[in-house]
PDB file of C-alpha atoms in Angstrom:
ATOM      1  CA  MET G   1     -44.608   6.855  11.873  1.00  0.00           C
ATOM      2  CA  GLU G   2     -41.828   8.159   9.661  1.00  0.00           C
ATOM      3  CA  ILE G   3     -38.965   6.675  11.640  1.00  0.00           C
ATOM      4  CA  ILE G   4     -40.323   3.143  11.313  1.00  0.00           C
ATOM      5  CA  LYS G   5     -40.390   3.506   7.536  1.00  0.00           C
ATOM      6  CA  ILE G   6     -36.837   4.780   7.489  1.00  0.00           C
ATOM      7  CA  VAL G   7     -35.478   2.048   9.739  1.00  0.00           C
ATOM      8  CA  GLY G   8     -37.352  -0.594   7.758  1.00  0.00           C
ATOM      9  CA  ILE G   9     -36.019   0.512   4.408  1.00  0.00           C
ATOM     10  CA  GLY G  10     -32.586   0.862   5.997  1.00  0.00           C
ATOM     11  CA  PHE G  11     -32.532  -2.789   6.987  1.00  0.00           C
ATOM     12  CA  ILE G  12     -33.753  -3.940   3.571  1.00  0.00           C
ATOM     13  CA  VAL G  13     -31.111  -1.932   1.757  1.00  0.00           C
ATOM     14  CA  THR G  14     -28.404  -3.133   4.147  1.00  0.00           C
ATOM     15  CA  MET G  15     -29.275  -6.716   3.231  1.00  0.00           C
ATOM     16  CA  LEU G  16     -29.199  -5.864  -0.478  1.00  0.00           C
ATOM     17  CA  VAL G  17     -25.850  -4.118  -0.082  1.00  0.00           C
ATOM     18  CA  LEU G  18     -24.389  -7.099   1.736  1.00  0.00           C
ATOM     19  CA  MET G  19     -25.619  -9.369  -0.995  1.00  0.00           C
ATOM     20  CA  MET G  20     -23.937  -7.293  -3.700  1.00  0.00           C
ATOM     21  CA  LYS G  21     -20.805  -6.361  -1.750  1.00  0.00           C
ATOM     22  CA  LYS G  22     -18.934  -9.549  -2.514  1.00  0.00           C
ATOM     23  CA  ASP G  23     -18.811  -9.604  -6.291  1.00  0.00           C
ATOM     24  CA  ARG G  24     -20.065  -6.128  -7.331  1.00  0.00           C
ATOM     25  CA  PRO G  25     -18.901  -3.628  -4.644  1.00  0.00           C
ATOM     26  CA  GLU G  26     -19.455  -0.596  -6.888  1.00  0.00           C
ATOM     27  CA  PHE G  27     -23.204  -1.249  -7.061  1.00  0.00           C
ATOM     28  CA  ALA G  28     -23.312  -1.754  -3.301  1.00  0.00           C
ATOM     29  CA  ILE G  29     -21.794   1.663  -2.718  1.00  0.00           C
ATOM     30  CA  GLN G  30     -24.223   3.317  -5.134  1.00  0.00           C
ATOM     31  CA  LEU G  31     -27.144   1.613  -3.439  1.00  0.00           C
ATOM     32  CA  SER G  32     -26.134   2.824   0.017  1.00  0.00           C
ATOM     33  CA  LEU G  33     -25.460   6.299  -1.409  1.00  0.00           C
ATOM     34  CA  THR G  34     -28.966   6.371  -2.879  1.00  0.00           C
ATOM     35  CA  LEU G  35     -30.531   5.423   0.428  1.00  0.00           C
ATOM     36  CA  THR G  36     -28.564   8.081   2.314  1.00  0.00           C
ATOM     37  CA  ILE G  37     -29.750  10.679  -0.208  1.00  0.00           C
ATOM     38  CA  ILE G  38     -33.384   9.601   0.121  1.00  0.00           C
ATOM     39  CA  ILE G  39     -33.281   9.680   3.918  1.00  0.00           C
ATOM     40  CA  PHE G  40     -31.548  13.059   3.782  1.00  0.00           C
ATOM     41  CA  LEU G  41     -34.318  14.428   1.544  1.00  0.00           C
ATOM     42  CA  ILE G  42     -37.010  13.160   3.900  1.00  0.00           C
ATOM     43  CA  ILE G  43     -35.267  14.743   6.878  1.00  0.00           C
ATOM     44  CA  LEU G  44     -34.670  18.040   5.044  1.00  0.00           C
ATOM     45  CA  ASN G  45     -38.429  18.643   4.896  1.00  0.00           C
ATOM     46  CA  LYS G  46     -38.568  18.285   8.678  1.00  0.00           C
ATOM     47  CA  VAL G  47     -35.544  20.563   9.155  1.00  0.00           C
ATOM     48  CA  GLN G  48     -37.247  23.237   7.059  1.00  0.00           C
ATOM     49  CA  VAL G  49     -40.104  23.423   9.582  1.00  0.00           C
ATOM     50  CA  VAL G  50     -37.632  23.945  12.434  1.00  0.00           C
ATOM     51  CA  LEU G  51     -35.754  26.624  10.510  1.00  0.00           C
ATOM     52  CA  GLN G  52     -39.016  28.450   9.813  1.00  0.00           C
ATOM     53  CA  LEU G  53     -39.596  28.563  13.577  1.00  0.00           C
ATOM     54  CA  PHE G  54     -36.107  30.044  14.050  1.00  0.00           C
ATOM     55  CA  TYR G  55     -36.922  32.774  11.540  1.00  0.00           C
ATOM     56  CA  ASP G  56     -40.208  33.646  13.243  1.00  0.00           C
ATOM     57  CA  LEU G  57     -38.548  33.813  16.671  1.00  0.00           C
ATOM     58  CA  ALA G  58     -35.701  35.918  15.270  1.00  0.00           C
ATOM     59  CA  GLU G  59     -38.191  38.375  13.800  1.00  0.00           C
ATOM     60  CA  LYS G  60     -40.011  38.648  17.130  1.00  0.00           C
ATOM     61  CA  ALA G  61     -36.759  39.221  19.009  1.00  0.00           C
ATOM     62  CA  ASN G  62     -35.681  41.509  16.123  1.00  0.00           C
ATOM     63  CA  ILE G  63     -32.294  39.857  15.838  1.00  0.00           C
ATOM     64  CA  SER G  64     -30.616  40.956  12.592  1.00  0.00           C
ATOM     65  CA  MET G  65     -30.922  38.485   9.726  1.00  0.00           C
ATOM     66  CA  MET G  66     -27.147  38.411   9.177  1.00  0.00           C
ATOM     67  CA  TYR G  67     -26.538  36.210  12.212  1.00  0.00           C
ATOM     68  CA  LEU G  68     -29.298  33.781  11.357  1.00  0.00           C
ATOM     69  CA  ASN G  69     -28.238  33.482   7.736  1.00  0.00           C
ATOM     70  CA  THR G  70     -24.652  32.726   8.718  1.00  0.00           C
ATOM     71  CA  LEU G  71     -25.858  30.219  11.290  1.00  0.00           C
ATOM     72  CA  LEU G  72     -28.057  28.572   8.660  1.00  0.00           C
ATOM     73  CA  LYS G  73     -25.196  28.423   6.175  1.00  0.00           C
ATOM     74  CA  ILE G  74     -22.910  26.841   8.752  1.00  0.00           C
ATOM     75  CA  ILE G  75     -25.537  24.215   9.577  1.00  0.00           C
ATOM     76  CA  GLY G  76     -25.965  23.507   5.874  1.00  0.00           C
ATOM     77  CA  ILE G  77     -22.233  23.135   5.309  1.00  0.00           C
ATOM     78  CA  ALA G  78     -21.957  20.858   8.336  1.00  0.00           C
ATOM     79  CA  TYR G  79     -24.798  18.683   7.064  1.00  0.00           C
ATOM     80  CA  ILE G  80     -23.351  18.265   3.581  1.00  0.00           C
ATOM     81  CA  THR G  81     -19.789  17.740   4.828  1.00  0.00           C
ATOM     82  CA  GLU G  82     -20.951  15.045   7.210  1.00  0.00           C
ATOM     83  CA  PHE G  83     -22.948  13.426   4.424  1.00  0.00           C
ATOM     84  CA  GLY G  84     -20.047  13.388   1.978  1.00  0.00           C
ATOM     85  CA  ALA G  85     -17.478  12.270   4.529  1.00  0.00           C
ATOM     86  CA  GLN G  86     -19.621   9.396   5.764  1.00  0.00           C
ATOM     87  CA  VAL G  87     -20.298   8.104   2.250  1.00  0.00           C
ATOM     88  CA  CYS G  88     -16.590   8.216   1.345  1.00  0.00           C
ATOM     89  CA  LYS G  89     -15.622   6.511   4.595  1.00  0.00           C
ATOM     90  CA  ASP G  90     -18.236   3.840   3.929  1.00  0.00           C
ATOM     91  CA  ALA G  91     -16.714   3.253   0.512  1.00  0.00           C
ATOM     92  CA  GLY G  92     -13.364   2.680   2.212  1.00  0.00           C
ATOM     93  CA  GLU G  93     -11.795   5.980   1.099  1.00  0.00           C
ATOM     94  CA  GLY G  94     -10.701   7.323   4.480  1.00  0.00           C
ATOM     95  CA  ALA G  95      -8.288   9.862   2.962  1.00  0.00           C
ATOM     96  CA  ILE G  96     -10.956  11.482   0.787  1.00  0.00           C
ATOM     97  CA  ALA G  97     -13.349  11.581   3.740  1.00  0.00           C
ATOM     98  CA  GLY G  98     -10.689  13.303   5.825  1.00  0.00           C
ATOM     99  CA  LYS G  99     -10.092  15.912   3.129  1.00  0.00           C
ATOM    100  CA  ILE G 100     -13.816  16.605   2.796  1.00  0.00           C
ATOM    101  CA  GLU G 101     -14.095  17.116   6.541  1.00  0.00           C
ATOM    102  CA  PHE G 102     -11.051  19.394   6.487  1.00  0.00           C
ATOM    103  CA  ALA G 103     -12.582  21.479   3.694  1.00  0.00           C
ATOM    104  CA  GLY G 104     -15.859  21.659   5.589  1.00  0.00           C
ATOM    105  CA  LYS G 105     -14.131  22.902   8.741  1.00  0.00           C
ATOM    106  CA  VAL G 106     -12.263  25.583   6.805  1.00  0.00           C
ATOM    107  CA  MET G 107     -15.429  26.784   5.111  1.00  0.00           C
ATOM    108  CA  VAL G 108     -17.264  26.952   8.421  1.00  0.00           C
ATOM    109  CA  MET G 109     -14.383  28.990   9.822  1.00  0.00           C
ATOM    110  CA  VAL G 110     -14.549  31.345   6.842  1.00  0.00           C
ATOM    111  CA  MET G 111     -18.285  31.739   7.412  1.00  0.00           C
ATOM    112  CA  ALA G 112     -17.775  32.493  11.085  1.00  0.00           C
ATOM    113  CA  ILE G 113     -15.105  35.196  10.631  1.00  0.00           C
ATOM    114  CA  PRO G 114     -17.509  38.182  10.274  1.00  0.00           C
ATOM    115  CA  ILE G 115     -19.334  37.226  13.444  1.00  0.00           C
ATOM    116  CA  ILE G 116     -16.092  36.730  15.385  1.00  0.00           C
ATOM    117  CA  ALA G 117     -14.918  40.169  14.245  1.00  0.00           C
ATOM    118  CA  LEU G 118     -18.235  41.663  15.355  1.00  0.00           C
ATOM    119  CA  VAL G 119     -18.018  40.022  18.783  1.00  0.00           C
ATOM    120  CA  ILE G 120     -14.502  41.312  19.307  1.00  0.00           C
ATOM    121  CA  ASP G 121     -15.532  44.831  18.296  1.00  0.00           C
ATOM    122  CA  THR G 122     -18.425  44.745  20.745  1.00  0.00           C
ATOM    123  CA  ILE G 123     -16.141  43.579  23.540  1.00  0.00           C
ATOM    124  CA  VAL G 124     -13.594  46.270  22.785  1.00  0.00           C
ATOM    125  CA  LYS G 125     -16.349  48.887  22.903  1.00  0.00           C
ATOM    126  CA  LEU G 126     -17.481  47.604  26.297  1.00  0.00           C
ATOM    127  CA  LEU G 127     -14.028  47.979  27.828  1.00  0.00           C
ATOM    128  CA  PRO G 128     -13.464  51.378  29.529  1.00  0.00           C
TER     129      PRO G 128
ATOM    130  CA  MET X   1     -40.403   9.130  -2.714  1.00  0.00           C
ATOM    131  CA  GLY X   2     -37.613   7.529  -4.757  1.00  0.00           C
ATOM    132  CA  LEU X   3     -37.906   4.160  -3.032  1.00  0.00           C
ATOM    133  CA  ASP X   4     -38.555   2.477  -6.362  1.00  0.00           C
ATOM    134  CA  LEU X   5     -35.157   3.782  -7.507  1.00  0.00           C
ATOM    135  CA  LEU X   6     -33.552   1.788  -4.693  1.00  0.00           C
ATOM    136  CA  PHE X   7     -35.009  -1.475  -5.901  1.00  0.00           C
ATOM    137  CA  LYS X   8     -34.213  -0.617  -9.519  1.00  0.00           C
ATOM    138  CA  ILE X   9     -30.557  -0.205  -8.596  1.00  0.00           C
ATOM    139  CA  ALA X  10     -30.555  -3.413  -6.584  1.00  0.00           C
ATOM    140  CA  GLY X  11     -32.132  -5.213  -9.535  1.00  0.00           C
ATOM    141  CA  VAL X  12     -29.614  -3.854 -12.004  1.00  0.00           C
ATOM    142  CA  GLY X  13     -26.763  -4.768  -9.665  1.00  0.00           C
ATOM    143  CA  ILE X  14     -27.898  -8.354  -9.260  1.00  0.00           C
ATOM    144  CA  LEU X  15     -28.617  -8.750 -12.963  1.00  0.00           C
ATOM    145  CA  ILE X  16     -25.231  -7.369 -13.911  1.00  0.00           C
ATOM    146  CA  SER X  17     -23.412  -9.716 -11.568  1.00  0.00           C
ATOM    147  CA  VAL X  18     -25.344 -12.663 -12.995  1.00  0.00           C
ATOM    148  CA  PHE X  19     -24.632 -11.579 -16.567  1.00  0.00           C
ATOM    149  CA  HIS X  20     -20.968 -11.051 -15.693  1.00  0.00           C
ATOM    150  CA  THR X  21     -20.619 -14.557 -14.330  1.00  0.00           C
ATOM    151  CA  ALA X  22     -22.627 -16.079 -17.172  1.00  0.00           C
ATOM    152  CA  LEU X  23     -20.619 -14.300 -19.857  1.00  0.00           C
ATOM    153  CA  LYS X  24     -17.364 -15.257 -18.139  1.00  0.00           C
ATOM    154  CA  GLN X  25     -18.412 -18.911 -18.147  1.00  0.00           C
ATOM    155  CA  ALA X  26     -19.295 -18.593 -21.840  1.00  0.00           C
ATOM    156  CA  GLY X  27     -15.749 -17.471 -22.448  1.00  0.00           C
ATOM    157  CA  LYS X  28     -16.644 -13.884 -23.516  1.00  0.00           C
ATOM    158  CA  GLU X  29     -14.589 -12.062 -20.908  1.00  0.00           C
ATOM    159  CA  ASP X  30     -14.532  -8.686 -22.678  1.00  0.00           C
ATOM    160  CA  MET X  31     -18.297  -8.672 -23.194  1.00  0.00           C
ATOM    161  CA  ALA X  32     -18.726  -9.316 -19.488  1.00  0.00           C
ATOM    162  CA  HIS X  33     -16.679  -6.256 -18.551  1.00  0.00           C
ATOM    163  CA  LEU X  34     -18.535  -4.132 -21.109  1.00  0.00           C
ATOM    164  CA  CYS X  35     -21.838  -5.301 -19.711  1.00  0.00           C
ATOM    165  CA  THR X  36     -20.740  -4.431 -16.169  1.00  0.00           C
ATOM    166  CA  LEU X  37     -19.588  -1.017 -17.354  1.00  0.00           C
ATOM    167  CA  ALA X  38     -22.948  -0.374 -19.035  1.00  0.00           C
ATOM    168  CA  GLY X  39     -24.850  -1.294 -15.895  1.00  0.00           C
ATOM    169  CA  PHE X  40     -22.539   0.809 -13.774  1.00  0.00           C
ATOM    170  CA  THR X  41     -23.038   3.845 -16.015  1.00  0.00           C
ATOM    171  CA  LEU X  42     -26.802   3.463 -15.992  1.00  0.00           C
ATOM    172  CA  VAL X  43     -26.953   3.308 -12.203  1.00  0.00           C
ATOM    173  CA  LEU X  44     -24.486   6.196 -11.947  1.00  0.00           C
ATOM    174  CA  LEU X  45     -26.844   8.274 -14.120  1.00  0.00           C
ATOM    175  CA  TRP X  46     -29.771   7.729 -11.747  1.00  0.00           C
ATOM    176  CA  VAL X  47     -27.666   8.344  -8.659  1.00  0.00           C
ATOM    177  CA  VAL X  48     -26.176  11.569  -9.996  1.00  0.00           C
ATOM    178  CA  GLN X  49     -29.628  12.893 -10.861  1.00  0.00           C
ATOM    179  CA  LEU X  50     -30.790  12.189  -7.316  1.00  0.00           C
ATOM    180  CA  LEU X  51     -27.622  13.770  -5.916  1.00  0.00           C
ATOM    181  CA  GLY X  52     -28.276  16.909  -7.978  1.00  0.00           C
ATOM    182  CA  LYS X  53     -31.776  17.059  -6.577  1.00  0.00           C
ATOM    183  CA  LEU X  54     -30.411  16.713  -3.040  1.00  0.00           C
ATOM    184  CA  PHE X  55     -27.854  19.485  -3.450  1.00  0.00           C
ATOM    185  CA  TYR X  56     -30.480  21.776  -4.995  1.00  0.00           C
ATOM    186  CA  THR X  57     -32.827  21.150  -2.078  1.00  0.00           C
ATOM    187  CA  VAL X  58     -30.071  21.775   0.458  1.00  0.00           C
ATOM    188  CA  GLN X  59     -29.211  25.057  -1.238  1.00  0.00           C
ATOM    189  CA  GLU X  60     -32.865  26.018  -1.077  1.00  0.00           C
ATOM    190  CA  VAL X  61     -33.346  25.060   2.561  1.00  0.00           C
ATOM    191  CA  PHE X  62     -30.104  26.490   3.964  1.00  0.00           C
ATOM    192  CA  LYS X  63     -29.891  29.432   1.519  1.00  0.00           C
ATOM    193  CA  LEU X  64     -26.306  28.372   0.837  1.00  0.00           C
ATOM    194  CA  SER X  65     -25.666  29.791  -2.612  1.00  0.00           C
TER     195      SER X  65
END
């Protein structure tokens, strides 16, 4: 099963990182970064299947593509922000991780503005 | 899928630390730092390529750009 492979390689790389952390920390960080990228790539293939299902359901329920695209973008931004922030935190750079998370939140907010405006318009129309 | 890259990086890291120590013992301090820098750059090259591949895939999957 996929998860067993991932956990196995995770343990191996953790041991390697620990071995290199003492005298060569920069290689340790690059090693853990490489593993996070590889696991991310494996998972992205799985996520694509789920997203395809979302698209099919949206077409059946004839929801407009604008909502789904924004939702997808927000999920993508969240994924990458989380990835970057975790790697920086792991390297000991808490400040940089915080800034990356802050930037991610702002960009998600910017993405969400059109939908918020739409919701408010709909509500206003409903009121007598 | 890229697992061999992991062990390549681990190998380079261990080799570089051994070379660094060996060169330091031999009294060639500057060579040791240069050697570490070379190894670091090589590994950085591989990692950046993989990172570019990741970001391209994410843009494809989430239709970000």
